[in-house]
PDB file of C-alpha atoms in Angstrom:
ATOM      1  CA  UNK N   1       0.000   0.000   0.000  1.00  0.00           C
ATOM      2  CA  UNK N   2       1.118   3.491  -0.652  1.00  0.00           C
ATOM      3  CA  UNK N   3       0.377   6.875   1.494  1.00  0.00           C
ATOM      4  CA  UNK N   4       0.332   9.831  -0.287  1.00  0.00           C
ATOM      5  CA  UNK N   5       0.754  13.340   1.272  1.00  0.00           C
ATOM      6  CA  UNK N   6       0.188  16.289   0.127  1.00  0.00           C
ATOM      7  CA  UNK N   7       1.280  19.379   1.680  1.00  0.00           C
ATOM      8  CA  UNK N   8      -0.025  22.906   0.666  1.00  0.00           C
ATOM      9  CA  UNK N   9       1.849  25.628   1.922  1.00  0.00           C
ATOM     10  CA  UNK N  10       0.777  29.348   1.480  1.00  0.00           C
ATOM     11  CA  UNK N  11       3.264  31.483   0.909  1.00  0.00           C
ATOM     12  CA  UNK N  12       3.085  35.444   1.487  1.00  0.00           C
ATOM     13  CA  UNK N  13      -0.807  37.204   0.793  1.00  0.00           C
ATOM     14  CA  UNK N  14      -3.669  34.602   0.684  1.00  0.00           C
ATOM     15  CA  UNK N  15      -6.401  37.453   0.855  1.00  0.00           C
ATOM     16  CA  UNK N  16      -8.674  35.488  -2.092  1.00  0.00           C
ATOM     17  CA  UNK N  17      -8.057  32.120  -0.505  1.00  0.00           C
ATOM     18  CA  UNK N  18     -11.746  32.142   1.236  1.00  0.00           C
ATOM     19  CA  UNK N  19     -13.044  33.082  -2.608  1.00  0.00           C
ATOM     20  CA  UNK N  20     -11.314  30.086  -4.846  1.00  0.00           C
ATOM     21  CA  UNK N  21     -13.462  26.936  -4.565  1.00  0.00           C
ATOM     22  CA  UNK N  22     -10.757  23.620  -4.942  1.00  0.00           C
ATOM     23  CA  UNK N  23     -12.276  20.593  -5.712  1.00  0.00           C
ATOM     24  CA  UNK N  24      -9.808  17.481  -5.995  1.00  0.00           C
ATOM     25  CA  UNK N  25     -10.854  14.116  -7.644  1.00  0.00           C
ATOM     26  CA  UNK N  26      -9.374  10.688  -7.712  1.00  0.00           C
ATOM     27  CA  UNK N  27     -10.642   8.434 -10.473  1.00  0.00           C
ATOM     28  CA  UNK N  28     -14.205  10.285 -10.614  1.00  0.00           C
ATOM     29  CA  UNK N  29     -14.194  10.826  -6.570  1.00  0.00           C
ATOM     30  CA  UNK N  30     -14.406  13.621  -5.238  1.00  0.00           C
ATOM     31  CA  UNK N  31     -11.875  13.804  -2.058  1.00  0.00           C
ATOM     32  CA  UNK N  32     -12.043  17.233  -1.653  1.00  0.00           C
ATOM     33  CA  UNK N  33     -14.725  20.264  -2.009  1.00  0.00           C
ATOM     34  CA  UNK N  34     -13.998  23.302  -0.542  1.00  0.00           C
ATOM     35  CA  UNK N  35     -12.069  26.731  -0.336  1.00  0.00           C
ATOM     36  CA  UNK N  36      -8.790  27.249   0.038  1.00  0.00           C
ATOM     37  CA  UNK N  37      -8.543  28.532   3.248  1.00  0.00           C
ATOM     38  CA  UNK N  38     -10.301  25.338   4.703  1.00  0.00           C
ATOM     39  CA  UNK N  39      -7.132  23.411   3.085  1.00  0.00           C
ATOM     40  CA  UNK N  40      -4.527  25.621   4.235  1.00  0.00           C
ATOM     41  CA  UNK N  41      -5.814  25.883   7.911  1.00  0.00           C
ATOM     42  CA  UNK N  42      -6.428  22.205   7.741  1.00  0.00           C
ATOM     43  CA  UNK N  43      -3.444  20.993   5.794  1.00  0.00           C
ATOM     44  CA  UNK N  44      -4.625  17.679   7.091  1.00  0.00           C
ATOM     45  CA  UNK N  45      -4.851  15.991   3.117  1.00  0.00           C
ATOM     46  CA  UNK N  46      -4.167  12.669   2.301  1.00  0.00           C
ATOM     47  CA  UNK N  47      -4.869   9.648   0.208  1.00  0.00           C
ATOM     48  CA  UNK N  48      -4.013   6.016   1.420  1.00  0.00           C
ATOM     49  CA  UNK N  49      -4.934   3.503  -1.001  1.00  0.00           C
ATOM     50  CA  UNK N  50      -4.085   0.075  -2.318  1.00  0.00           C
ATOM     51  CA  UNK N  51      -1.985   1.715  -4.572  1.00  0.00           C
ATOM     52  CA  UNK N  52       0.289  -0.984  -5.887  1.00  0.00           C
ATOM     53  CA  UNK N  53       3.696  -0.250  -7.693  1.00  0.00           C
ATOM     54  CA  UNK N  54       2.398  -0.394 -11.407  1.00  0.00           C
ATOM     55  CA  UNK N  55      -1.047   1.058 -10.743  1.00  0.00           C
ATOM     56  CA  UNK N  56      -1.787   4.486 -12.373  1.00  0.00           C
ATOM     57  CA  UNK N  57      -4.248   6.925 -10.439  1.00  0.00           C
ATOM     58  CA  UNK N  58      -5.488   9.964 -12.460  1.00  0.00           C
ATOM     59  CA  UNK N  59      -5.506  13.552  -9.811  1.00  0.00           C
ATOM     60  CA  UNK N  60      -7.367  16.446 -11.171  1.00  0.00           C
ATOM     61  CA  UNK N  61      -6.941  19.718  -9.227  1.00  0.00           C
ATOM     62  CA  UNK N  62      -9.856  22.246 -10.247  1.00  0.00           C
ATOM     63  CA  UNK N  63      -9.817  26.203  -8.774  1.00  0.00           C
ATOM     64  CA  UNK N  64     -13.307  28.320  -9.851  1.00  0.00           C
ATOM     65  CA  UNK N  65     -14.590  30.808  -8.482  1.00  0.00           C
ATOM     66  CA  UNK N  66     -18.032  31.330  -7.669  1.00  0.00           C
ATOM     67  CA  UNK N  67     -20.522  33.019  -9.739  1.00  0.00           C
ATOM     68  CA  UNK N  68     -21.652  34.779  -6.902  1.00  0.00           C
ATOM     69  CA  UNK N  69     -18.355  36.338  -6.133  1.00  0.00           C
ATOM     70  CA  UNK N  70     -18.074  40.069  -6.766  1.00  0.00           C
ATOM     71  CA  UNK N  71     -15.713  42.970  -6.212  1.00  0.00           C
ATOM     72  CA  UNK N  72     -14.978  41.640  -2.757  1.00  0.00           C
ATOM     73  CA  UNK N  73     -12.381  39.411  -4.674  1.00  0.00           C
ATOM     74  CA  UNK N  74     -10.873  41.770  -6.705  1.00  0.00           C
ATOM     75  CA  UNK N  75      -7.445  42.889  -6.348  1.00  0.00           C
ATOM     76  CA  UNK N  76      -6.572  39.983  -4.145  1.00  0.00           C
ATOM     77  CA  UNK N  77      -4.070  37.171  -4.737  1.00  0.00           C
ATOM     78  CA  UNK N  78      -2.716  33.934  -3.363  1.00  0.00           C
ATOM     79  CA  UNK N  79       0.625  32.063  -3.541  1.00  0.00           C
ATOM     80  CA  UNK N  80       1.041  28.784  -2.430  1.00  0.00           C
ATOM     81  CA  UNK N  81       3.140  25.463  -3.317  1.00  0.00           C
ATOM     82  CA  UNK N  82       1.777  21.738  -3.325  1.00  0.00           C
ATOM     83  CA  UNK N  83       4.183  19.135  -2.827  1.00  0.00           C
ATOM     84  CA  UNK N  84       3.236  15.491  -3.246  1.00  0.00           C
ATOM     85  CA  UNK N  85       5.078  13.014  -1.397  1.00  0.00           C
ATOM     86  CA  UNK N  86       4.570   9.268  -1.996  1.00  0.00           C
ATOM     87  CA  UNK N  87       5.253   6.925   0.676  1.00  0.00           C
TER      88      UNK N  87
END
């Protein structure tokens, strides 16, 4: 079995995070729904699987924003790294 981590890490101004909706999906499953300041406060994301050495998994990382976001959002920015560690 494999454990894979990931590990977002904001870096500097994150002042749009609670405005950009991340949704991650594994296969068609949806592991994760929600804005990004939920995952960075969090940081608590992993998969464990039976994950086996010549297995493929297809990871699809999707940002929106809201249609019901307004001026509140603009101007703002975020900066962040994701690091993926396999274990």
């Amino acid at each position: 079995n494999y454990y894979i981590d990931f590990d977002f890490s904001e870096k500097g101004i994150g002042d749009i995070n609670q405005y950009v909706l991340l949704t991650i999906i594994k296969d068609d499953e949806i592991l994760f729904n929600d804005y990004l300041n939920v995952l960075f406060d969090n940081n608590d994301f992993y998969i464990q699987d039976d994950f086996k050495k010549d297995d493929s998994m297809n990871l699809e990382f999707k940002f929106e924003m809201p249609e019901d976001v307004g001026n509140e959002a603009e101007g703002k920015m975020t900066n962040f790294d994701i690091k993926i560690t396999i274990k």
